[in-house]
Short mmCIF file of C-alpha atoms and ligand atoms in Angstrom, two decimals:
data_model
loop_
_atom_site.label_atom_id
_atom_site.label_comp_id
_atom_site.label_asym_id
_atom_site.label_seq_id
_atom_site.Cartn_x
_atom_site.Cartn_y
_atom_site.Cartn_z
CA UNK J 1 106.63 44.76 -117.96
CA UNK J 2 105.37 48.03 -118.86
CA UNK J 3 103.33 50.28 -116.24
CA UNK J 4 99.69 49.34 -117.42
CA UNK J 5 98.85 53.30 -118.10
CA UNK J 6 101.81 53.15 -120.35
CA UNK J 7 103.72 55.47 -118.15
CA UNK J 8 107.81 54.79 -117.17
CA UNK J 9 108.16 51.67 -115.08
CA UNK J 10 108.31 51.99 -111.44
CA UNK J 11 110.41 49.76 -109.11
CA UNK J 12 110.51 49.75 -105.52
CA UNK J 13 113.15 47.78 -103.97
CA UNK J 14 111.83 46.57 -100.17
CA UNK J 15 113.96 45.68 -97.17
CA UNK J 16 113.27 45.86 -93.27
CA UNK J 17 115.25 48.88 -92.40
CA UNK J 18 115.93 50.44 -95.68
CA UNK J 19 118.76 51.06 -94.60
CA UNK J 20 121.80 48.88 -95.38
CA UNK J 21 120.29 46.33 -98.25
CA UNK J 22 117.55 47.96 -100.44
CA UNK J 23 119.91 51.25 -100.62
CA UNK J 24 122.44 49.42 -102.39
CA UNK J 25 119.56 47.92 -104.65
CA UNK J 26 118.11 51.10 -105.31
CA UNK J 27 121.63 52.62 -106.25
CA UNK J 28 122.63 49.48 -108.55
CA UNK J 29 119.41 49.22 -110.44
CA UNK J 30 119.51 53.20 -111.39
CA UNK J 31 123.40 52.45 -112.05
CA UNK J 32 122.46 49.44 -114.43
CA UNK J 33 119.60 51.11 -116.08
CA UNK J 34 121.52 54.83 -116.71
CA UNK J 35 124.13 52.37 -118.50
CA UNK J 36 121.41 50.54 -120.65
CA UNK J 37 120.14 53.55 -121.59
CA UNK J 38 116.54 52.53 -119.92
CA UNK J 39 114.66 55.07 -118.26
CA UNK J 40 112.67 54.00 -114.78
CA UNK J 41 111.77 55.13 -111.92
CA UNK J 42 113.47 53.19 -109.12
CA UNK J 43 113.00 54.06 -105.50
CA UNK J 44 113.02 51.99 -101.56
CA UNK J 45 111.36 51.42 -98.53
CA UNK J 46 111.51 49.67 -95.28
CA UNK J 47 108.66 47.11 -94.06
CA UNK J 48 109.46 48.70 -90.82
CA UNK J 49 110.19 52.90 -90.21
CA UNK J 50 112.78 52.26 -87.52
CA UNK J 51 115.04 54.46 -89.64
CA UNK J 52 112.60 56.83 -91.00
CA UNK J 53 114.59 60.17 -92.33
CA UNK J 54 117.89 58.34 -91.75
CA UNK J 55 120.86 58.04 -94.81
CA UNK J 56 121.70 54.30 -95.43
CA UNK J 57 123.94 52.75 -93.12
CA UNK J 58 127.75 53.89 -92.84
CA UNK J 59 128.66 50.21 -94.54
CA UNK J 60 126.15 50.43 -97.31
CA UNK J 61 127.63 53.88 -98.43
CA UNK J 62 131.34 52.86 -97.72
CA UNK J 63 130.62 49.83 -99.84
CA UNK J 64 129.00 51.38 -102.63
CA UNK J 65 131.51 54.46 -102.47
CA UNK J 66 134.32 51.83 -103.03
CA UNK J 67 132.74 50.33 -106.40
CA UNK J 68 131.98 53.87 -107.15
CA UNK J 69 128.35 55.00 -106.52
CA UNK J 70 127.66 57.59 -104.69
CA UNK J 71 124.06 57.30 -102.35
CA UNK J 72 124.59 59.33 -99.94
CA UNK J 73 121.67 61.40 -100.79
CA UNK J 74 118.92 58.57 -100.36
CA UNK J 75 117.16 58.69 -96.77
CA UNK J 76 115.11 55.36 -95.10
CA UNK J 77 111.67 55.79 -95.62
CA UNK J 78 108.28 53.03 -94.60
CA UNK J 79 106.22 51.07 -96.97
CA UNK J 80 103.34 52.27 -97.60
CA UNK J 81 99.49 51.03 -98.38
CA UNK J 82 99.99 53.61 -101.59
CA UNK J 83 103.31 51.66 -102.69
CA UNK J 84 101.22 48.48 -102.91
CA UNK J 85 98.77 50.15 -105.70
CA UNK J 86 101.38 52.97 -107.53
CA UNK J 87 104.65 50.23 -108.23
CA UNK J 88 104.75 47.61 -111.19
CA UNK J 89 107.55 45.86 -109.27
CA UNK J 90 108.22 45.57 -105.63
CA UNK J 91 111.84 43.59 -105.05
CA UNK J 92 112.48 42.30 -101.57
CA UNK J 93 115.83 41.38 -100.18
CA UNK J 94 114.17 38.00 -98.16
CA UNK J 95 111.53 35.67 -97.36
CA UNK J 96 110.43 37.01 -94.01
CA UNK J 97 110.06 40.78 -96.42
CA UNK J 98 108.19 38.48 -98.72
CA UNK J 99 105.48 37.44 -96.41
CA UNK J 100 105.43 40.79 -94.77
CA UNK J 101 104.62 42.87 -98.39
CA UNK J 102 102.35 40.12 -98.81
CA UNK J 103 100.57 40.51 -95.42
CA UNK J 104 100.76 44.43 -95.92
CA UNK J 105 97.90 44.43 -98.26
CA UNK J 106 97.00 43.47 -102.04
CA UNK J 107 99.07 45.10 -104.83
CA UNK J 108 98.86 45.45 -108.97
CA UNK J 109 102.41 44.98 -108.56
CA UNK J 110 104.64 41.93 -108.93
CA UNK J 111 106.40 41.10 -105.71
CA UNK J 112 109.35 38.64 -106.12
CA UNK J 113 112.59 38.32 -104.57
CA UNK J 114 115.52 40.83 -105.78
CA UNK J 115 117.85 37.75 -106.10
CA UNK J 116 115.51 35.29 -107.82
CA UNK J 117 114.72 32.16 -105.56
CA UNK J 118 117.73 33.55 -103.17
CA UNK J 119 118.08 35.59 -99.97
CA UNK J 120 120.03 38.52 -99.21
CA UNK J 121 121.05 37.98 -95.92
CA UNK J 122 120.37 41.09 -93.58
CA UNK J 123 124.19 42.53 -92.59
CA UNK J 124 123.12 44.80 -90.40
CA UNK J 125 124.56 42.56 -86.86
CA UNK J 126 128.12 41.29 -88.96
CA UNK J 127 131.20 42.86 -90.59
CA UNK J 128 131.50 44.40 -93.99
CA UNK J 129 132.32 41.00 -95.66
CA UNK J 130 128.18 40.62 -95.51
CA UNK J 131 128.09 44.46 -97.08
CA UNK J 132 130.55 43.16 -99.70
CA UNK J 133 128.61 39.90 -100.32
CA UNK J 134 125.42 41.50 -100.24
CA UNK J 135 126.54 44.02 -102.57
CA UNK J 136 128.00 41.16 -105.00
CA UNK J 137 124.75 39.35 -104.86
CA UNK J 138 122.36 42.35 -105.82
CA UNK J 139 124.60 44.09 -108.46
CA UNK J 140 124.84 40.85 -110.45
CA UNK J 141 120.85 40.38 -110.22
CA UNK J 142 120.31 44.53 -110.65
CA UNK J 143 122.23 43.81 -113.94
CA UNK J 144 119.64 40.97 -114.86
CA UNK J 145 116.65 42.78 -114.20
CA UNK J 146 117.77 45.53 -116.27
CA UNK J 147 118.49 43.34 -118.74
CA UNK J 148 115.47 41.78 -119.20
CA UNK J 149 113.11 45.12 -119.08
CA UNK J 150 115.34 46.32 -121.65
CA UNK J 151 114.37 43.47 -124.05
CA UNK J 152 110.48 43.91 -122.80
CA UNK J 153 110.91 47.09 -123.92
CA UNK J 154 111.68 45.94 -127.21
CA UNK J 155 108.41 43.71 -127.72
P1 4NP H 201 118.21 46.32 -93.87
O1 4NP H 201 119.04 45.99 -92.55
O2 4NP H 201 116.85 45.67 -93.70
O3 4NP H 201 119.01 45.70 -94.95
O4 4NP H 201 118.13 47.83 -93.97
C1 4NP H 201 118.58 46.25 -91.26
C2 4NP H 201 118.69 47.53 -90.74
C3 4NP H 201 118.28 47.78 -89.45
C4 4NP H 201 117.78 46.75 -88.67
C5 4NP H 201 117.67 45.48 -89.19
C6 4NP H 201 118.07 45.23 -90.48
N1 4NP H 201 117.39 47.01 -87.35
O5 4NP H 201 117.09 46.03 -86.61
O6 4NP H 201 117.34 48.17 -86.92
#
C-alpha cells in the first residue's frame, strides 16, 4: 500500500504507553525495512500520554540491546487526531488499542493488529520473559509486513 499522494509510506505502530511494546515495533520494522532495502517512514505513539517525553522502558531497551538494536533515542509520545489523517498504516499491539484508535476518530489509514489476528500481551506488570516473548512475537510479524510492502512495491 502506497501513500495515496504517492509519497514514502508512513507507519505508526500504536500501544497504550508507548513505552515498552510499540518501541520495540518501531525499532524492528525500521530494522527489517533498512535490511530490505525499503524506504518508510515508521514512527509510535501511545493511546494514552502517561509517558509523554519518556525513553522506552528499561526492559524494552535491555531487550532490544541484547538482539542488537539500539532505541535508546526514541521518547513516548500521545496519539494524535493528526495521526488518524497523515498515516497509511496504524499497527496496534491489542484489542482494547484496537477499539480505542477506533473510538479516537475516523482515519484514511488501515488500522489492524501488529501480529495479525493475535495480541501482544502488555509486559509492563511481569518479568522480562514477556519483553522476550513480546519481542519474539513482533520481530517475526515486523519481518512479514516488510515483506509484503516490499512486493507491493513491486506491482
Ligand atoms: P505499553 O506498556 O503499552 O506496551 O507501552 C505499558 C506501559 C505503561 C503502562 C501500561 C502499559 N502504564 O500503566 O503506565
Amino acid at each position: 500500500m502506497n501513500s495515496p499522494e504517492g509519497g514514502m509510506k508512513r507507519v505508526l505502530v500504536v500501544c497504550l504507553g508507548n513505552i515498552c511494546r510499540s518501541p520495540i515495533g518501531e525499532g524492528l520494522l525500521k530494522h527489517h525495512a533498512d535490511k530490505a532495502g525499503l524506504n518508510i517512514h515508521v514512527d509510535s505513539a501511545g493511546t494514552s500520554g502517561w509517558h509523554q517525553g519518556n525513553q522506552a522502558d528499561p526492559r524494552s531497551i535491555e531487550v532490544m540491546s541484547l538482539h542488537g538494536h539500539d532505541i535508546t533515542q526514541q521518547r513516548s509520545r500521545a496519539l494524535t487526531k493528526e495521526d488518524l489523517l497523515t498515516f497509511d498504516a496504524i499497527l496496534v499491539m491489542d484489542s482494547q488499542n484496537l477499539r480505542d484508535v477506533q473510538h479516537f476518530g475516523s482515519s484514511r489509514a488501515l488500522v489492524t493488529r501488529f501480529v495479525p489476528e493475535q495480541d501482544v500481551p502488555d509486559p509492563y506488570y511481569g518479568g522480562d520473559q514477556g519483553f522476550e516473548s513480546a519481542y519474539q512475537m513482533i520481530d517475526q510479524a515486523a519481518y512479514d509486513w516488510i515483506q509484503n510492502w516490499s512486493k507491493q512495491t513491486l506491482d
